[in-house]
Coordinates of C-alpha atoms in Angstrom, one line a residue:
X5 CA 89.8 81.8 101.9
X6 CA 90.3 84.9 103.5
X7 CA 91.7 84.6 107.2
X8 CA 91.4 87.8 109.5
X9 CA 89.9 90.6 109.7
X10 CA 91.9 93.4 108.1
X11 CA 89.5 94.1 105.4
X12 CA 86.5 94.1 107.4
X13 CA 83.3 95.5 105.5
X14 CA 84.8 95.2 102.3
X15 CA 85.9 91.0 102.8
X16 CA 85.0 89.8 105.2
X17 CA 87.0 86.6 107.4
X18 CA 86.2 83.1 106.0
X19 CA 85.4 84.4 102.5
X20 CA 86.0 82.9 99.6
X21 CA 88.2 85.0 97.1
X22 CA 89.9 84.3 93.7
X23 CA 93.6 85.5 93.2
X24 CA 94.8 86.3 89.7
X25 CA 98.5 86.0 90.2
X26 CA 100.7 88.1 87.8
X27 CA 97.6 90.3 86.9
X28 CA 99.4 93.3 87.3
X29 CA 102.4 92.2 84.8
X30 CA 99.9 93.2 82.1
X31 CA 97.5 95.5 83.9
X32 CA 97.9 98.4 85.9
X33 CA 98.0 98.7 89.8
X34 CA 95.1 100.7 90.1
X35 CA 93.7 102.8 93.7
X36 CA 91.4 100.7 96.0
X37 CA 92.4 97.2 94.2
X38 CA 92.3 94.8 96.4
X39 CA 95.7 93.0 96.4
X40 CA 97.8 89.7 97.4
X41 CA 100.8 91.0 99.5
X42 CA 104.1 88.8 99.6
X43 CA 105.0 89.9 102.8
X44 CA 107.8 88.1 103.8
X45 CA 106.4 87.9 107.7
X46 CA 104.2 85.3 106.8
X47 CA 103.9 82.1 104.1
X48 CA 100.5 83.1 103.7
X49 CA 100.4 86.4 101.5
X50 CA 98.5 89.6 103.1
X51 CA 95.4 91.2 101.3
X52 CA 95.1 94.6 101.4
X53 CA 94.1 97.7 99.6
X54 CA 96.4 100.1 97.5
X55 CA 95.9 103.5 98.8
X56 CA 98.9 105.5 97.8
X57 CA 100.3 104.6 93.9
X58 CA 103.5 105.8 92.1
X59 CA 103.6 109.6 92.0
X60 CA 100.7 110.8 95.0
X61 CA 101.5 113.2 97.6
X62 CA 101.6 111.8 101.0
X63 CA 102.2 113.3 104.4
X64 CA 101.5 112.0 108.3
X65 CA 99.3 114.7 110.1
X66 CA 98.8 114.9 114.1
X67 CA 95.6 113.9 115.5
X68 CA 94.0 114.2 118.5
X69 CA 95.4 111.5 121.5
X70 CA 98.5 111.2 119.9
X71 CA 97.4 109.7 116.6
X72 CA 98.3 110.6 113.0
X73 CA 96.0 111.0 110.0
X74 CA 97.3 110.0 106.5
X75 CA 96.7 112.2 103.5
X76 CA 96.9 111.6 100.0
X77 CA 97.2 114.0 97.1
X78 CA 95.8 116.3 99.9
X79 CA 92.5 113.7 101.2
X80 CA 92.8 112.3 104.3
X81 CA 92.5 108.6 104.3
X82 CA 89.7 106.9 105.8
X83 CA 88.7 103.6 107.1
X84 CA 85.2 102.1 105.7
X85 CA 83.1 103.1 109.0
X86 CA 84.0 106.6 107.5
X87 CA 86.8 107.2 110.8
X88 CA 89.7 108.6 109.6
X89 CA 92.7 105.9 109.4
X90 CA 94.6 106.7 112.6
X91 CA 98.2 105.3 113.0
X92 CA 99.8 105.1 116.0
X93 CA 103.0 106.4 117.4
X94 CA 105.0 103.1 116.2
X95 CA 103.1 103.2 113.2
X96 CA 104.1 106.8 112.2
X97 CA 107.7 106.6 113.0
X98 CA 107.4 103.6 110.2
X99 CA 106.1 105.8 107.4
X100 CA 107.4 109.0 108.8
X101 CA 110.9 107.6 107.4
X102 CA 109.4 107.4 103.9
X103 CA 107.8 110.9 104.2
X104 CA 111.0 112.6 105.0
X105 CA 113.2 110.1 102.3
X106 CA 110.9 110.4 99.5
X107 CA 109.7 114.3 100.4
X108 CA 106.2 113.2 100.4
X109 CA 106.3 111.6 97.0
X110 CA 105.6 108.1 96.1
X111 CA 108.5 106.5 94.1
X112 CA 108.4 104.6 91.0
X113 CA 106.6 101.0 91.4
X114 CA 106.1 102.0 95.3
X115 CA 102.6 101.6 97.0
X116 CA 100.9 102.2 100.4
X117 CA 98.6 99.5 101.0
X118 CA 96.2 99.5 104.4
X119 CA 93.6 97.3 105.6
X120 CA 90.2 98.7 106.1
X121 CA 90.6 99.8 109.2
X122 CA 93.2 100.9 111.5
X123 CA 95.7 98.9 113.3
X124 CA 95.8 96.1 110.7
X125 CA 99.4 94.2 109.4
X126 CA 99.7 96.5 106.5
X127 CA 102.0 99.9 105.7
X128 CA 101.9 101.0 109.2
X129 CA 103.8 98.4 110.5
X130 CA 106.2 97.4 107.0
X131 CA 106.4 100.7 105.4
X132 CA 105.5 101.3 101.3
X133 CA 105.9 98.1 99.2
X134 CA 107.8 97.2 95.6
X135 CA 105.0 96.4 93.2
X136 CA 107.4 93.0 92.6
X137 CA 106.1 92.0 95.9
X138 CA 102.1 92.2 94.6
X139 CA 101.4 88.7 93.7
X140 CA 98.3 89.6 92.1
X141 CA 94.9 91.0 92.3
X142 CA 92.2 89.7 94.6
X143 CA 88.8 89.5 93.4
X144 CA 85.6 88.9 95.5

């Protein structure tokens, strides 16, 4: 049962979804799959969607009021009301590290993965993930 609101008008809180754990041992990580996240914050793992995969261009651009816009393999990212996904000044200093380190490349079994909106428990606030931390995918 899904608990929050992170994915908001694409799951929403108090659904019912099924997790196929290890799906991705066989299967490829895949963009927009909705995914379990072992984040180590919580004993209950994080769903979220994969945005940014092994190999995209990424870069953090200004936005008005002091917000950043993400872009991948030159689209900006948006949230499912059709906003732009807007991270905050914490939020960009997290990901800002991984632009300059990785000079705007995704690494090898590395993903971005966001809620559906902004300002959700998700890259912003941990930074990419290790596909070894996906436990599976979510389906709905």
């Amino acid at each position: 049962v899904v608990r929050g609101k992170s994915l908001e008008g694409v799951i929403a809180n108090g659904s019912k979804v099924i997790l196929l754990y290890g799906y991705y041992s066989c299967d490829p990580v895949e963009r927009n799959d909705v995914v379990a996240y072992d984040y180590k914050g919580s004993k209950i793992p994080l769903i979220k969607m994969i945005k940014a995969m092994p190999g995209d261009t990424f870069k953090l651009t200004p936005a008005p009021y002091g917000f950043y816009n993400i872009v991948v393999n030159n689209d900006t990212l948006y949230e499912v009301t059709g906003m732009k996904y807007e991270l905050r000044q914490n939020e960009y200093k997290m990901l800002h590290t991984y632009e300059r380190e990785y000079k705007n490349i995704m690494p090898e079994n590395t993903y971005m993965i966001l809620g559906s909106h902004s300002g959700t428990t998700d890259s912003g606030r941990f930074g990419l993930i290790s596909k070894r931390d996906i436990l599976g995918k979510i389906v709905y």
